[in-house]
XYZ file of N, CA and C in Angstrom:
792
model
N -3.575 -50.881 -44.225
C -4.029 -50.448 -45.821
C -2.840 -49.614 -45.890
N -2.492 -49.449 -47.543
C -1.450 -48.464 -48.083
C -2.122 -47.255 -48.194
N -1.047 -46.133 -48.241
C -1.517 -44.776 -48.721
C -2.116 -45.014 -50.254
N -1.683 -45.575 -51.341
C -2.484 -45.986 -52.385
C -3.820 -46.170 -52.520
N -3.941 -46.835 -51.579
C -5.249 -47.586 -51.577
C -6.325 -47.117 -50.685
N -5.875 -45.812 -49.803
C -6.572 -45.460 -48.601
C -8.002 -44.867 -49.278
N -9.181 -45.144 -48.787
C -10.493 -44.818 -49.298
C -10.316 -43.254 -49.169
N -10.402 -42.804 -47.773
C -10.114 -41.585 -47.431
C -9.572 -40.560 -48.231
N -8.224 -40.881 -48.567
C -7.310 -40.128 -49.498
C -7.759 -39.952 -50.765
N -8.176 -41.075 -51.329
C -8.953 -41.193 -52.640
C -10.291 -40.360 -52.737
N -11.070 -40.294 -51.752
C -12.231 -39.308 -51.727
C -11.926 -38.068 -52.343
N -10.923 -37.456 -51.545
C -10.730 -35.895 -51.993
C -10.657 -35.855 -53.411
N -10.312 -36.621 -54.354
C -9.829 -36.565 -55.586
C -11.266 -36.424 -56.622
N -12.271 -37.081 -55.860
C -13.597 -36.975 -56.743
C -14.358 -35.345 -56.463
N -13.685 -34.703 -55.704
C -14.182 -33.660 -55.281
C -13.465 -32.230 -55.860
N -12.301 -32.733 -56.589
C -11.186 -31.413 -57.185
C -12.064 -31.166 -58.506
N -12.933 -30.242 -58.374
C -13.424 -29.705 -59.658
C -14.050 -28.366 -58.860
N -14.858 -27.745 -60.135
C -15.295 -26.502 -59.845
C -14.513 -25.252 -59.383
N -14.949 -24.720 -58.142
C -13.963 -23.437 -57.912
C -12.532 -23.617 -57.779
N -12.341 -24.707 -56.883
C -10.685 -25.366 -57.234
C -10.228 -25.247 -58.567
N -10.457 -25.512 -59.179
C -9.770 -25.166 -60.815
C -10.019 -24.043 -61.288
N -11.072 -23.019 -60.685
C -10.559 -21.763 -61.344
C -9.818 -21.185 -60.494
N -9.252 -21.319 -59.451
C -8.323 -21.035 -58.642
C -7.110 -21.596 -59.393
N -7.151 -22.666 -59.729
C -6.046 -23.269 -60.437
C -5.704 -22.349 -62.159
N -6.459 -22.707 -62.415
C -6.320 -21.478 -63.858
C -5.987 -20.348 -63.647
N -6.208 -19.559 -62.583
C -5.987 -18.184 -62.225
C -4.154 -18.261 -62.133
N -3.964 -19.340 -61.015
C -2.501 -19.579 -61.006
C -1.730 -19.400 -62.059
N -2.389 -20.682 -62.932
C -1.415 -20.642 -64.216
C -1.575 -19.477 -65.022
N -2.352 -18.848 -65.182
C -2.388 -17.408 -66.059
C -1.839 -16.471 -65.325
N -1.703 -16.421 -63.909
C -0.236 -15.272 -63.405
C 0.806 -15.520 -63.665
N 1.180 -16.746 -63.692
C 2.656 -17.426 -64.002
C 2.992 -17.251 -65.284
N 1.854 -17.329 -66.308
C 2.226 -17.221 -67.880
C 2.120 -15.391 -67.954
N 1.303 -14.663 -67.327
C 1.315 -13.527 -67.919
C 2.365 -12.312 -67.111
N 2.816 -12.755 -65.866
C 3.302 -12.169 -64.726
C 2.430 -10.807 -64.290
N 1.328 -11.097 -64.466
C 0.260 -9.949 -63.934
C -1.278 -10.467 -63.570
N -1.423 -10.091 -62.354
C -3.152 -10.581 -61.941
C -3.829 -9.923 -62.596
N -3.664 -8.464 -62.992
C -4.698 -7.927 -63.941
C -5.299 -8.555 -64.993
N -3.923 -8.742 -66.094
C -4.036 -9.829 -66.947
C -4.789 -10.878 -67.056
N -4.101 -11.783 -65.979
C -4.734 -13.086 -65.413
C -6.467 -12.825 -65.103
N -6.979 -12.049 -64.511
C -8.274 -11.755 -64.046
C -9.315 -11.203 -65.507
N -8.482 -10.345 -66.308
C -9.347 -9.779 -67.597
C -9.535 -11.356 -68.387
N -8.578 -11.997 -68.575
C -8.566 -13.149 -69.443
C -9.666 -14.288 -69.084
N -10.050 -14.172 -67.580
C -10.807 -15.352 -67.144
C -12.098 -14.733 -66.778
N -12.304 -13.349 -67.250
C -13.612 -12.434 -66.856
C -14.099 -12.508 -65.210
N -12.853 -12.215 -64.595
C -13.063 -12.009 -63.091
C -12.746 -10.503 -62.569
N -13.078 -9.766 -61.766
C -13.171 -8.651 -61.206
C -11.444 -8.564 -60.733
N -10.889 -7.649 -60.763
C -9.412 -7.447 -60.245
C -9.770 -7.876 -58.776
N -10.565 -7.372 -58.081
C -10.750 -7.540 -56.634
C -10.924 -8.997 -56.270
N -11.837 -9.733 -57.031
C -12.023 -11.147 -56.910
C -10.936 -11.762 -57.067
N -9.910 -11.563 -58.059
C -8.610 -12.268 -58.441
C -7.884 -11.943 -57.256
N -7.840 -10.947 -56.543
C -6.630 -10.764 -55.553
C -6.985 -11.397 -54.299
N -8.514 -11.592 -53.996
C -9.158 -12.517 -52.838
C -8.720 -13.809 -53.155
N -8.892 -14.521 -54.319
C -8.496 -15.590 -54.655
C -7.118 -16.030 -54.308
N -6.166 -15.141 -54.819
C -4.946 -15.394 -54.348
C -4.575 -15.083 -52.854
N -5.282 -14.416 -52.204
C -5.183 -14.175 -51.087
C -5.533 -15.681 -50.037
N -6.650 -15.932 -50.547
C -7.096 -17.251 -50.057
C -6.454 -17.997 -49.984
N -5.590 -18.835 -51.254
C -4.809 -19.944 -51.374
C -3.399 -19.740 -50.933
N -2.990 -18.344 -50.634
C -2.077 -18.082 -49.860
C -1.953 -18.387 -48.350
N -3.185 -18.001 -48.009
C -3.263 -18.134 -46.677
C -3.650 -19.512 -46.230
N -4.078 -20.611 -47.240
C -4.316 -21.767 -46.764
C -3.153 -22.478 -47.119
N -1.978 -22.063 -47.432
C -0.899 -22.799 -47.927
C 0.118 -22.312 -46.708
N 0.850 -23.733 -46.336
C 2.274 -23.174 -45.346
C 3.134 -22.144 -45.942
N 3.232 -22.449 -47.444
C 4.218 -21.325 -48.129
C 3.521 -20.533 -49.136
N 3.870 -19.318 -49.455
C 3.068 -18.548 -50.370
C 3.299 -18.975 -51.590
N 2.179 -18.978 -52.450
C 1.984 -19.257 -53.694
C 2.194 -18.466 -54.864
N 1.899 -17.291 -54.501
C 2.195 -16.231 -55.113
C 2.438 -14.884 -54.624
N 3.360 -14.240 -55.145
C 4.256 -13.287 -54.547
C 4.000 -11.672 -54.946
N 3.999 -10.862 -54.570
C 4.363 -9.665 -55.316
C 5.653 -9.080 -55.698
N 6.035 -8.621 -56.927
C 7.193 -8.118 -57.395
C 7.021 -6.710 -57.197
N 8.216 -6.313 -56.586
C 8.509 -4.613 -56.501
C 8.323 -3.757 -57.390
N 8.195 -2.789 -57.521
C 7.765 -1.785 -58.748
C 9.251 -1.483 -59.035
N 9.060 -0.396 -60.109
C 10.197 -0.156 -60.867
C 10.196 0.356 -62.272
N 11.361 0.488 -62.808
C 11.121 0.890 -64.635
C 10.118 0.109 -64.864
N 10.242 -1.280 -64.721
C 9.088 -2.415 -65.082
C 7.859 -2.429 -64.978
N 7.402 -1.349 -63.446
C 6.449 -1.573 -62.871
C 5.608 -2.400 -61.967
N 6.991 -3.468 -61.590
C 6.593 -4.764 -61.105
C 5.533 -5.527 -61.514
N 5.031 -6.571 -60.653
C 4.289 -7.491 -61.201
C 3.872 -8.768 -60.009
N 3.256 -9.638 -60.632
C 2.941 -10.718 -59.598
C 3.462 -12.283 -60.449
N 3.986 -13.006 -59.430
C 4.599 -14.473 -60.016
C 4.145 -15.590 -58.895
N 4.127 -16.811 -59.637
C 4.249 -17.805 -58.814
C 5.742 -17.982 -58.085
N 5.403 -18.486 -56.890
C 6.700 -19.137 -56.280
C 7.144 -20.491 -56.928
N 8.469 -20.887 -56.639
C 8.629 -22.247 -57.084
C 7.776 -23.135 -56.415
N 7.327 -23.225 -54.961
C 6.558 -24.094 -54.280
C 4.765 -23.740 -55.013
N 4.445 -22.523 -55.756
C 3.466 -22.835 -56.409
C 3.521 -23.131 -57.699
N 4.646 -23.126 -58.039
C 4.617 -23.887 -59.521
C 4.377 -25.506 -59.143
N 5.017 -25.904 -58.473
C 5.063 -27.244 -58.151
C 3.770 -27.763 -57.780
N 2.809 -27.047 -56.735
C 1.414 -27.193 -56.374
C 0.545 -27.130 -57.787
N 0.709 -26.387 -58.255
C -0.197 -26.075 -59.805
C 0.446 -27.322 -60.794
N 1.671 -27.745 -61.106
C 2.166 -29.134 -61.759
C 1.568 -30.361 -61.049
N 1.620 -30.226 -59.899
C 0.872 -31.451 -59.197
C -0.526 -31.729 -59.517
N -1.186 -30.702 -59.293
C -2.805 -30.908 -59.773
C -2.936 -30.946 -60.887
N -2.336 -30.448 -61.961
C -2.561 -30.884 -63.612
C -1.990 -32.394 -63.463
N -0.940 -32.715 -63.198
C -0.586 -33.998 -63.581
C -1.342 -35.042 -62.657
N -2.030 -35.111 -61.805
C -3.027 -35.746 -61.186
C -4.357 -35.647 -61.724
N -5.066 -34.559 -62.505
C -5.799 -34.473 -63.590
C -5.545 -35.525 -64.505
N -4.532 -35.426 -65.301
C -4.399 -36.203 -66.434
C -4.119 -37.472 -66.333
N -3.781 -37.955 -64.993
C -3.510 -39.286 -64.596
C -4.793 -39.921 -64.102
N -5.994 -39.183 -63.886
C -7.112 -39.406 -63.219
C -7.871 -40.871 -63.416
N -7.573 -41.001 -65.162
C -8.026 -42.612 -65.403
C -7.472 -43.807 -64.873
N -6.313 -43.285 -64.422
C -5.219 -44.529 -64.228
C -5.054 -44.701 -62.163
N -5.810 -43.799 -61.867
C -5.802 -44.035 -60.228
C -6.141 -45.643 -59.829
N -5.770 -46.586 -59.042
C -4.481 -46.142 -58.012
C -3.370 -46.247 -58.559
N -3.125 -46.649 -59.704
C -1.733 -47.063 -60.296
C -0.717 -45.514 -60.167
N -1.571 -44.865 -61.006
C -0.785 -43.353 -60.937
C -0.125 -42.647 -59.660
N -1.294 -42.732 -59.007
C -0.984 -42.218 -57.445
C -0.018 -43.256 -56.661
N 0.144 -44.570 -56.847
C 1.237 -45.137 -55.984
C 2.673 -44.532 -56.881
N 2.723 -43.913 -58.358
C 3.948 -43.932 -58.712
C 4.433 -42.260 -58.137
N 3.484 -41.354 -57.845
C 3.864 -40.067 -57.453
C 3.305 -39.746 -56.262
N 3.590 -40.699 -54.756
C 2.837 -40.469 -53.977
C 2.980 -39.209 -53.034
N 4.574 -38.996 -53.026
C 4.670 -37.627 -52.350
C 3.875 -36.593 -52.864
N 3.974 -36.194 -54.188
C 3.229 -35.303 -54.622
C 1.647 -35.544 -54.454
N 0.960 -36.720 -54.249
C -0.300 -36.661 -53.972
C -0.632 -36.564 -52.582
N 0.355 -36.709 -51.675
C 0.236 -36.380 -50.412
C 0.008 -34.679 -50.341
N 0.769 -34.148 -51.093
C 0.675 -32.189 -50.893
C -0.863 -32.028 -51.762
N -0.725 -32.583 -52.896
C -2.314 -32.474 -53.647
C -3.478 -32.657 -52.650
N -3.710 -34.024 -51.608
C -4.561 -33.903 -51.055
C -4.715 -33.056 -49.859
N -3.627 -32.780 -49.448
C -3.747 -31.784 -48.346
C -4.312 -30.476 -48.737
N -3.668 -30.075 -49.707
C -4.171 -28.751 -50.212
C -5.663 -28.686 -50.891
N -6.181 -29.901 -51.361
C -7.670 -30.356 -51.497
C -8.801 -30.002 -50.663
N -8.132 -30.774 -49.275
C -8.912 -30.959 -48.187
C -9.250 -29.410 -47.520
N -8.024 -28.765 -47.958
C -8.267 -27.111 -47.298
C -9.269 -26.548 -48.173
N -9.382 -26.478 -49.602
C -10.290 -25.890 -50.194
C -11.843 -26.566 -50.278
N -11.914 -27.418 -49.611
C -13.294 -28.355 -49.383
C -14.274 -27.150 -48.356
N -13.308 -26.602 -47.347
C -14.458 -25.686 -46.195
C -14.591 -24.954 -46.764
N -15.927 -24.226 -46.644
C -16.618 -23.156 -47.026
C -16.942 -22.398 -45.802
N -16.863 -21.094 -45.850
C -17.238 -20.570 -44.744
C -17.488 -18.958 -44.726
N -18.063 -18.045 -44.184
C -18.512 -16.719 -44.523
C -17.562 -15.809 -43.533
N -16.129 -16.504 -43.014
C -15.356 -15.627 -42.679
C -14.414 -15.286 -43.898
N -13.703 -13.880 -43.482
C -12.934 -13.396 -44.807
C -11.590 -14.011 -44.782
N -11.052 -14.124 -43.443
C -9.674 -14.758 -42.979
C -9.512 -15.945 -42.807
N -8.905 -16.759 -43.491
C -9.094 -18.088 -43.106
C -7.336 -18.322 -42.873
N -6.722 -18.845 -42.045
C -5.353 -19.293 -41.966
C -5.194 -20.801 -41.567
N -4.342 -21.211 -42.236
C -3.874 -22.527 -42.220
C -2.358 -22.647 -41.126
N -3.162 -23.280 -39.823
C -1.524 -23.149 -38.648
C -1.170 -24.482 -38.026
N -0.535 -24.479 -37.216
C 0.076 -25.393 -36.506
C -0.396 -25.381 -34.862
N -0.928 -26.083 -34.259
C -1.111 -25.629 -32.829
C 0.270 -25.876 -32.182
N 0.233 -24.607 -31.335
C 1.819 -24.787 -30.772
C 1.704 -25.264 -29.230
N 0.596 -24.505 -28.929
C 0.101 -25.105 -27.205
C -1.133 -24.903 -27.254
N -1.674 -25.570 -25.754
C -2.931 -25.543 -25.555
C -2.830 -25.560 -23.698
N -3.461 -24.370 -23.347
C -3.549 -24.146 -21.954
C -4.908 -24.400 -21.623
N -5.064 -25.408 -20.928
C -6.304 -25.703 -20.378
C -6.559 -25.042 -19.218
N -7.908 -24.184 -18.890
C -8.109 -23.458 -17.642
C -9.371 -24.281 -17.096
N -10.203 -23.584 -16.294
C -11.521 -24.263 -15.489
C -12.553 -24.403 -16.174
N -12.759 -23.647 -17.256
C -13.980 -23.680 -18.413
C -13.243 -23.594 -19.726
N -12.376 -22.369 -19.924
C -12.027 -22.317 -21.116
C -10.437 -22.538 -21.348
N -9.794 -22.789 -22.888
C -8.465 -23.148 -22.904
C -8.017 -21.852 -23.849
N -6.719 -21.808 -23.805
C -5.872 -20.635 -24.679
C -5.159 -21.825 -25.771
N -5.670 -21.585 -27.060
C -4.910 -22.320 -27.781
C -3.975 -21.331 -28.964
N -3.025 -21.696 -28.992
C -1.637 -20.745 -29.705
C -1.527 -21.466 -30.962
N -1.953 -20.744 -32.060
C -1.599 -21.484 -33.220
C -0.373 -20.629 -34.601
N 0.425 -21.197 -34.856
C 1.386 -20.543 -35.613
C 0.861 -20.979 -36.870
N 0.974 -19.362 -37.519
C 0.423 -19.546 -39.009
C 1.740 -19.168 -39.988
N 2.908 -19.368 -39.283
C 4.103 -19.258 -40.212
C 4.604 -17.928 -40.363
N 6.061 -18.041 -40.374
C 6.924 -16.590 -40.360
C 6.931 -16.057 -39.139
N 6.821 -16.514 -37.787
C 7.053 -15.950 -36.962
C 5.446 -15.097 -36.102
N 4.548 -15.414 -37.018
C 3.220 -15.034 -36.677
C 2.532 -16.209 -35.790
N 1.786 -15.842 -34.761
C 1.142 -16.534 -33.998
C -0.388 -15.861 -33.795
N -1.562 -16.632 -33.484
C -2.738 -16.366 -33.277
C -3.070 -17.090 -31.989
N -3.815 -16.517 -30.842
C -4.284 -17.203 -29.773
C -5.275 -17.145 -29.613
N -5.970 -18.067 -29.425
C -7.779 -18.398 -29.464
C -8.215 -18.908 -28.407
N -9.122 -18.441 -27.801
C -10.223 -18.588 -26.608
C -11.168 -19.735 -26.878
N -11.057 -20.689 -26.483
C -12.479 -21.772 -26.872
C -12.654 -22.375 -25.652
N -13.829 -23.263 -25.420
C -14.189 -23.726 -24.090
C -13.288 -25.341 -24.179
N -12.849 -25.810 -23.059
C -12.515 -26.960 -22.658
C -13.248 -27.969 -24.058
N -14.391 -28.198 -23.844
C -15.227 -28.941 -24.347
C -14.579 -29.067 -26.027
N -14.532 -27.854 -26.802
C -14.212 -27.557 -27.821
C -12.797 -28.117 -28.321
N -11.835 -28.256 -27.336
C -10.653 -28.546 -27.347
C -10.865 -29.986 -27.531
N -11.472 -30.723 -26.772
C -11.673 -31.824 -26.945
C -12.298 -32.660 -27.983
N -13.714 -31.873 -28.468
C -14.321 -32.047 -29.635
C -13.149 -32.132 -31.093
N -12.467 -31.129 -31.188
C -11.579 -30.973 -32.225
C -10.097 -31.983 -32.233
N -9.947 -32.234 -31.102
C -8.851 -33.290 -31.171
C -7.614 -32.230 -30.954
N -7.734 -31.256 -30.567
C -6.273 -30.522 -30.513
C -5.430 -30.351 -29.476
N -4.009 -30.532 -29.930
C -3.016 -30.855 -29.054
C -1.727 -30.359 -29.726
N -0.682 -29.761 -29.152
C 0.505 -29.572 -29.933
C 0.948 -30.391 -31.286
N 1.151 -29.731 -32.359
C 1.327 -30.145 -33.665
C 0.036 -30.529 -34.548
N -1.015 -30.254 -33.752
C -2.489 -30.531 -34.980
C -2.271 -29.221 -35.632
N -3.024 -29.739 -37.022
C -2.967 -28.884 -37.992
C -4.592 -28.221 -37.779
N -4.909 -27.109 -38.015
C -6.015 -26.269 -37.602
C -6.214 -25.040 -38.346
N -7.380 -24.685 -38.690
C -7.864 -23.376 -39.508
C -8.064 -22.863 -38.756
N -7.626 -21.415 -38.401
C -7.987 -20.149 -37.640
C -8.977 -19.227 -38.422
N -10.256 -18.889 -38.188
C -11.053 -17.975 -38.980
C -11.424 -16.910 -38.057
N -11.427 -15.881 -38.874
C -11.581 -14.326 -38.563
C -12.370 -13.648 -39.270
N -13.841 -13.176 -38.787
C -14.447 -12.174 -39.834
C -13.728 -10.979 -39.767
N -13.757 -10.202 -40.846
C -13.126 -8.932 -40.962
C -13.783 -7.866 -40.363
N -14.976 -8.007 -40.110
C -15.746 -7.036 -39.415
C -15.080 -6.982 -37.831
N -14.785 -8.052 -37.182
C -14.064 -8.287 -35.933
C -12.954 -7.662 -35.691
N -12.203 -7.320 -36.633
C -10.766 -6.773 -36.768
C -10.875 -5.359 -36.123
N -9.686 -5.010 -35.435
C -9.495 -3.440 -35.176
C -8.263 -3.144 -35.795
N -8.254 -1.704 -36.602
C -6.919 -1.401 -37.184
C -6.192 -0.501 -36.457
N -5.124 -0.191 -36.100
C -4.198 0.465 -35.575
C -3.024 0.999 -36.317
N -2.595 2.362 -36.106
C -1.382 2.575 -36.936
C 0.053 2.878 -35.701
N -0.604 3.086 -34.625
C 0.583 2.818 -33.663
C 0.161 2.312 -32.522
N 1.117 1.415 -32.314
C 0.824 0.090 -31.068
C 1.532 0.816 -29.979
N 1.858 2.203 -29.629
C 2.554 2.303 -28.578
C 1.428 2.505 -27.517
N 0.608 1.761 -27.355
C -0.391 1.578 -26.051
C -1.081 0.417 -25.849
N -1.724 0.281 -24.822
C -1.759 -0.865 -24.392
C -3.480 -1.218 -24.920
N -4.138 -2.405 -25.233
C -5.406 -2.601 -25.632
C -5.582 -4.314 -25.025
N -7.040 -4.492 -25.056
C -7.290 -6.035 -24.608
C -7.261 -7.066 -25.214
N -7.093 -6.353 -27.013
C -6.655 -7.788 -27.744
C -5.370 -8.370 -27.563
N -5.563 -9.688 -27.613
C -4.719 -10.773 -27.449
C -3.802 -10.868 -28.654
N -4.061 -10.486 -29.820
C -3.194 -10.750 -30.880
C -3.181 -9.440 -31.595
N -1.774 -9.104 -32.309
C -1.817 -8.002 -33.213
C -0.844 -8.464 -34.191
N -1.290 -8.305 -35.480
C -0.575 -8.439 -36.444
C -0.286 -7.448 -37.462
N 1.242 -7.147 -37.802
C 1.370 -6.165 -37.935
C 2.105 -6.410 -39.540
N 1.765 -5.559 -40.495
C 2.081 -5.307 -42.064
C 1.902 -4.361 -42.931
N 1.796 -4.566 -43.766
C 1.631 -3.319 -44.960
C 0.342 -3.177 -45.670
N -0.138 -2.053 -45.692
C -1.585 -1.906 -46.496
C -1.222 -2.089 -47.893
N -2.011 -3.256 -48.474
C -1.543 -3.486 -49.722
C -3.100 -3.162 -50.608
N -3.916 -3.076 -49.892
C -5.063 -2.606 -50.733
C -6.294 -1.737 -49.840
N -6.905 -0.575 -50.123
C -7.718 0.104 -49.325
C -8.873 0.421 -50.365
N -9.801 -0.230 -50.391
C -10.904 0.194 -51.333
C -12.449 0.694 -50.539
N -12.901 1.733 -50.775
C -13.596 2.408 -49.900
C -15.161 2.018 -50.556
N -16.045 1.634 -49.993
C -17.554 1.931 -50.230
C -18.247 2.565 -49.613
N -19.559 2.506 -49.849
C -20.540 3.561 -49.448
C -20.551 4.114 -48.206
N -20.001 3.244 -47.188
C -19.907 3.689 -45.596
C -18.647 3.002 -45.271
N -18.420 1.741 -45.719
C -17.193 1.151 -45.157
C -16.171 0.660 -46.169
N -15.213 0.556 -45.750
C -14.074 0.113 -46.446
C -13.107 -1.079 -46.187
N -12.700 -2.135 -47.190
C -12.036 -3.051 -46.927
C -10.333 -2.766 -47.143
N -9.850 -2.754 -46.345
C -8.336 -2.696 -45.915
C -7.580 -4.024 -45.473
N -6.909 -4.290 -46.746
C -6.024 -5.845 -46.674
C -4.462 -5.419 -46.141
N -4.075 -6.007 -45.079
C -2.671 -6.008 -44.830
C -1.746 -7.075 -45.175
N -0.820 -6.975 -45.683
C -0.162 -8.118 -46.117
C 0.837 -8.043 -44.973
N 1.198 -9.461 -44.679
C 1.917 -10.007 -43.275
C 3.458 -10.140 -43.664
N 4.259 -10.305 -42.937
C 5.648 -10.769 -43.673
C 5.469 -12.164 -44.159
N 5.750 -12.638 -44.981
C 5.897 -13.725 -45.318
C 4.963 -14.033 -46.447
N 3.932 -13.022 -46.628
C 2.891 -13.035 -47.756
C 1.705 -13.359 -47.197
N 1.398 -13.470 -46.140
C -0.104 -14.033 -45.864
C -0.651 -12.463 -45.545
N -2.122 -12.512 -46.133
C -2.554 -11.286 -45.504
C -4.009 -11.469 -44.787
N -4.201 -10.425 -44.224
C -5.749 -10.356 -43.264
C -6.464 -8.974 -43.842
N -7.495 -9.259 -43.920
C -8.525 -8.180 -44.294
C -9.435 -7.558 -43.298
N -9.718 -6.510 -43.170
C -10.404 -5.723 -42.138
C -11.566 -4.885 -42.841
N -12.855 -4.969 -42.296
C -13.982 -4.049 -42.714
C -14.109 -3.041 -41.536
N -14.087 -1.688 -41.896
C -13.717 -0.674 -41.166
C -14.315 0.456 -41.578
N -15.082 1.431 -41.351
C -15.770 2.793 -41.943
C -14.687 3.570 -42.509
N -15.384 4.120 -43.522
C -14.314 5.152 -44.491
C -13.868 6.162 -43.585
N -14.604 6.871 -42.495
C -14.175 7.808 -41.511
C -13.006 7.423 -41.000
N -12.985 5.818 -40.591
C -11.647 5.371 -39.947
C -10.526 5.548 -40.395
N -10.756 5.253 -41.787
C -9.694 5.054 -42.934
C -8.802 6.400 -42.969
N -9.789 7.535 -42.963
C -9.134 8.926 -43.085
C -8.351 9.276 -41.691
N -9.229 8.864 -40.282
C -8.726 9.153 -39.253
C -7.202 8.925 -39.300
N -7.106 7.380 -39.705
C -6.049 6.680 -39.551
C -4.927 7.205 -40.434
N -5.542 7.542 -41.619
C -4.407 7.921 -42.612
C -3.928 6.655 -43.317
N -4.928 6.068 -43.622
C -4.420 4.435 -44.097
C -4.343 4.903 -45.615
N -3.243 4.343 -46.253
C -3.001 4.110 -47.719
C -2.268 3.051 -47.964
N -2.437 2.648 -49.282
C -1.424 1.585 -49.815
C 0.126 1.823 -49.808
N 0.935 1.102 -49.044
C 1.988 1.339 -48.320
C 2.444 1.443 -47.563
N 1.464 1.873 -46.528
C 1.683 2.198 -45.330
C 1.381 1.010 -44.213
N 1.874 1.494 -43.156
C 2.078 0.170 -42.101
C 0.653 0.209 -41.206
N 0.366 -0.707 -40.897
C -0.771 -1.326 -39.807
C -0.965 -2.175 -39.303
N -1.726 -2.103 -38.456
C -1.761 -3.462 -36.982
C -2.938 -3.750 -36.965
N -3.470 -5.332 -37.240
C -4.498 -6.005 -37.255
C -4.784 -6.527 -35.508
N -5.596 -5.414 -34.659
C -5.817 -6.289 -33.317
C -6.664 -7.262 -33.634
N -6.943 -8.330 -32.845
C -7.708 -8.916 -32.761
C -7.990 -10.092 -31.282
N -9.071 -9.828 -31.045
C -9.565 -10.642 -29.428
C -9.408 -11.995 -29.736
N -8.855 -12.498 -28.617
C -8.835 -14.121 -28.600
C -10.219 -14.918 -28.598
N -11.231 -14.331 -27.942
C -12.663 -14.689 -28.054
C -13.237 -14.419 -29.664
N -12.607 -13.802 -30.264
C -12.984 -13.655 -32.175
C -12.532 -14.523 -32.925
N -11.716 -15.532 -32.601
C -10.900 -16.485 -33.252
C -11.498 -17.913 -33.248
N -12.146 -18.196 -34.440
C -13.145 -19.560 -34.327
C -11.738 -20.406 -35.443
N -11.936 -21.837 -34.611
C -10.807 -22.791 -34.763
C -11.657 -24.004 -35.841
N -11.081 -24.296 -36.599
C -11.661 -25.430 -37.326
C -10.980 -26.641 -37.636
N -11.089 -27.808 -37.907
C -10.164 -28.905 -38.110
C -11.294 -29.741 -39.452
N -10.920 -30.300 -40.372
C -11.459 -31.079 -41.631
C -12.222 -32.041 -40.549
N -13.541 -32.546 -41.341
C -14.109 -33.680 -40.544
C -13.676 -34.690 -41.132
């Protein structure tokens, strides 16, 4: 069966509505205004919700769709990458060509594959604050459990410990595409990694958001390459660690706290 007539791929088109189009409009407005604050205001979204949406699409893409521009005399801003503009244009072209499927799909098959892969990623709904798209680098089978090493891009890796049965059930092997999920409450933050810990994973980056609540705070760290990871810690811990925007921090994650998932 050809790609253009594949019922599995065409099924994704019927789901491309609702929340994903909110993300798409947000990306378009960021591209037009150069400001995530202006884009959020125009859409009636909170600044935090807009940033969470941006962080989500960046983490679920092999390449960043949105980047922060350094400050300066102009105050900096936010913009789409060339890859991000291509993704937005692809979605819009496919929306316009909806009535002409499958003929239109056959004319732009390469971009349809890009569209379909992105669409499937946004179909998954979980309570985990952190979701990373990656590729399985290695699977080490033990007596009961296995260590699965996932490449999440730009030299960053996550090692997860899951059962051998789960490896078989998910069909994991080197080269497989997989989602790594981590709840924000499971992440330990450190500002000095000159000590040994039992955490298998350490992701170092720059604090880009630190929002305190009544008891806890959400701290968002930007990793090299543009992906982000969010942690929930106490306000007291924020003060003890001296965490602030622009400072360096490391997210420590136990391998047993990483959940792996693949599209059904």
